[in-house]
Coordinates of C-alpha atoms in Angstrom, one line a residue:
X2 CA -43.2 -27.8 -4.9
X3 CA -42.1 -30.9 -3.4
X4 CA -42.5 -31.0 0.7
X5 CA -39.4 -30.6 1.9
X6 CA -37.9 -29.2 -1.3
X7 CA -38.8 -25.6 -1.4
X8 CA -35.5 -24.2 -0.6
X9 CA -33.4 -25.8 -3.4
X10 CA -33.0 -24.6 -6.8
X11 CA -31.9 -25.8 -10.4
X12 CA -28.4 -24.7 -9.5
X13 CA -28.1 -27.2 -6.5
X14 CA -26.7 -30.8 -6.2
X15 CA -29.0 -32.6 -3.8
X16 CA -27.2 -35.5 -1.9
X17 CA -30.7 -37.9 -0.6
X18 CA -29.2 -40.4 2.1
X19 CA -32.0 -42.6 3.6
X20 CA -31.8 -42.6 7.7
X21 CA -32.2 -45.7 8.1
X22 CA -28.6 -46.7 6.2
X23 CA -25.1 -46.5 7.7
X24 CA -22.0 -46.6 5.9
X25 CA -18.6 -45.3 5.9
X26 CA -18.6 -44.2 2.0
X27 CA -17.1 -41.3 1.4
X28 CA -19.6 -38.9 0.5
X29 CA -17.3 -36.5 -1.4
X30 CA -16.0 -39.6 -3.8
X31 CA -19.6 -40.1 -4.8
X32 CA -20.2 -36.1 -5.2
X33 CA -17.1 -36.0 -7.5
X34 CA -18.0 -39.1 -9.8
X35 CA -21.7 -37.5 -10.1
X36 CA -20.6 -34.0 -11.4
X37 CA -17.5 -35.6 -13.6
X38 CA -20.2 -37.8 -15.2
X39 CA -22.2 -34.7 -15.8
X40 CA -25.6 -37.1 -14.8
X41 CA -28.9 -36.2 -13.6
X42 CA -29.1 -38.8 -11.2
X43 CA -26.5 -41.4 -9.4
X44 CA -27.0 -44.1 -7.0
X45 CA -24.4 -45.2 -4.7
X46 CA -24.8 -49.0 -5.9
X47 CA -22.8 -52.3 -3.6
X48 CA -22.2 -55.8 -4.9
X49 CA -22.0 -58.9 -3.0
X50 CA -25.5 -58.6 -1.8
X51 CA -27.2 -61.6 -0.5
X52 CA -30.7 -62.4 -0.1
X53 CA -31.6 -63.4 3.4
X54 CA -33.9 -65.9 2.0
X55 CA -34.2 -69.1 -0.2
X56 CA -35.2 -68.4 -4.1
X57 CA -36.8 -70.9 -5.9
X58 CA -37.2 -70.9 -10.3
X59 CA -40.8 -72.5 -10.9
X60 CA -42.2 -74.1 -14.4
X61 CA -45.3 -73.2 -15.2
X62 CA -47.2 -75.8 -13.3
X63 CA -45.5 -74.7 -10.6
X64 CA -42.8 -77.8 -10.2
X65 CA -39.3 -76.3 -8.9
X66 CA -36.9 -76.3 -11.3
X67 CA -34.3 -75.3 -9.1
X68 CA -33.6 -73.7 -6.0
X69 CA -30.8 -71.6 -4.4
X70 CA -30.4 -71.0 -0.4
X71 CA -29.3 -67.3 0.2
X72 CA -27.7 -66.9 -2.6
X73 CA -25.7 -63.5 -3.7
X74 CA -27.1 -61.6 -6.5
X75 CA -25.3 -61.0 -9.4
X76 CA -26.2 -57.3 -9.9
X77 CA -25.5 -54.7 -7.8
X78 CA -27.7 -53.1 -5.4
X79 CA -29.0 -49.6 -4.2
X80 CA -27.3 -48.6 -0.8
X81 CA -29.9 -45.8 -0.3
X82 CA -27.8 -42.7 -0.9
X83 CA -28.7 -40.6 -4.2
X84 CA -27.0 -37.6 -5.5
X85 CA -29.4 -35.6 -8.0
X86 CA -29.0 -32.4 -10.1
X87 CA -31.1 -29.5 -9.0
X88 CA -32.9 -29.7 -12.4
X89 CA -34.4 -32.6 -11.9
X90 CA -36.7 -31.3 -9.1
X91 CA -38.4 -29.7 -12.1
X92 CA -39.0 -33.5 -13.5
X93 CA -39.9 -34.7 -9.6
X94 CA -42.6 -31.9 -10.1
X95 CA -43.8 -33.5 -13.0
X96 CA -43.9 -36.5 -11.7
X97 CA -45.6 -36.0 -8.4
X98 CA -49.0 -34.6 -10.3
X99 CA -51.8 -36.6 -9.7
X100 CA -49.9 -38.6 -7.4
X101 CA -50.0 -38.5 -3.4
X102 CA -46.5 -39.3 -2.8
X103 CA -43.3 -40.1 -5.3
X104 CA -40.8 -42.8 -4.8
X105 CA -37.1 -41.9 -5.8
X106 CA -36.2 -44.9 -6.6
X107 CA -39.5 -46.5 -7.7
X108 CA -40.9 -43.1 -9.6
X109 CA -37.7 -40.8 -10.1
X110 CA -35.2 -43.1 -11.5
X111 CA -36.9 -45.1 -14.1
X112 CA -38.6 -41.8 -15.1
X113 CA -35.1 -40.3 -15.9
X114 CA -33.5 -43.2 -17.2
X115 CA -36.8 -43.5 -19.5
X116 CA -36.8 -40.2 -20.9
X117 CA -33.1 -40.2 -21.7
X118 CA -31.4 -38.0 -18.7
X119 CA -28.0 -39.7 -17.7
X120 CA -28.4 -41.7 -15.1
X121 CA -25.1 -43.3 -13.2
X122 CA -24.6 -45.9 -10.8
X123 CA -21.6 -45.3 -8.4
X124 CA -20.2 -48.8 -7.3
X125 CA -18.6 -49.0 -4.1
X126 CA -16.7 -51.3 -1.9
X127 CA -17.7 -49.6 1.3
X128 CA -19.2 -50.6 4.6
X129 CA -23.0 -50.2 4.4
X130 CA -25.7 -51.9 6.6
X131 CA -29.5 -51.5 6.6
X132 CA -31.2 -50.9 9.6
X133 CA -34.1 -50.8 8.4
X134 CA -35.6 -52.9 11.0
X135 CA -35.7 -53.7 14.7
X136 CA -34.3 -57.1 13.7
X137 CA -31.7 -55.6 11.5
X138 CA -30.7 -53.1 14.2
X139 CA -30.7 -55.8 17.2
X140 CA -28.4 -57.8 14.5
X141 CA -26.1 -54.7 14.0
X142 CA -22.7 -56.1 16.1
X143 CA -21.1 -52.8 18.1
X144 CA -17.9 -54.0 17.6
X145 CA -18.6 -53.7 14.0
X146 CA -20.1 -50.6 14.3
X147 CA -16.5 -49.3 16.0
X148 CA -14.2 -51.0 13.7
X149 CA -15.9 -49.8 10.5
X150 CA -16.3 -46.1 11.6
X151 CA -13.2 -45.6 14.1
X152 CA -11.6 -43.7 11.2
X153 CA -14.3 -41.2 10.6
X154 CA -15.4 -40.7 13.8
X155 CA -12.0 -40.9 15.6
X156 CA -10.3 -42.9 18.7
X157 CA -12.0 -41.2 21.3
X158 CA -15.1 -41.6 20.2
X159 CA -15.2 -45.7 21.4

């Protein structure tokens, strides 16, 4: 069984949040949306992501053809949060053999999506930030922090 995975079954919904992401997304929108679709797998997906660095589109000798500063992606992007079926486990299990460790998104996804399990992406305008580094998290503004999650957390919380 999967570390950490022993106590669920088939029956279960697993919601997978990385800790390193916060949002104010309502969780029980996303749960709804993944059981109406009936899918396997969903990813709470955000648009209007934009690349903290410069991209650059090379010929083949390596001349720049163009070049873009920052710019915003046109598709959307994972926010880290993951709702699965319990039946999937049984595919994660699959999966992980041979294998030291197994990436949801890297491993799990494509692995569903490629043997034909539904696979959904929930698309949401909500807050999200990654603080997935100490430069991210020294970048993180409190006041945003407060203004963003004032309604889930409450007044007397700030």
């Amino acid at each position: 069984m999967l570390t950490g995975m022993a106590q669920f079954s088939v029956k279960d919904t697993l919601l997978v949040y990385y800790g390193d992401i916060l949002t104010n997304m309502n969780l029980k929108d996303l749960l709804c949306y993944h059981k109406s679709q009936r899918s396997s797998a969903t990813v709470a997906l955000a648009s209007g992501f934009t690349v903290r660095v410069g991209l650059a589109d090379l010929d083949d000798d390596g001349k720049i053809r163009g070049f873009v500063e920052k710019p915003e992606l046109e598709k959307p992007v994972s926010m880290g949060i993951l709702v699965f079926k319990g039946e999937t486990l049984e595919d994660m299990e699959l999966l992980k053999k041979g294998r030291r460790k197994l990436d949801l998104m890297g491993d799990v996804i494509p692995y569903l999506i490629k043997v034909g399990k539904p696979v959904y992406g929930y698309l949401s305008d909500a807050f999200w930030y990654d603080v997935g580094s100490t430069e991210a998290y020294e970048k993180l503004s409190p006041k945003l922090v407060e203004e963003k999650f004032r309604e889930i957390l409450g007044n007397d919380t700030f």
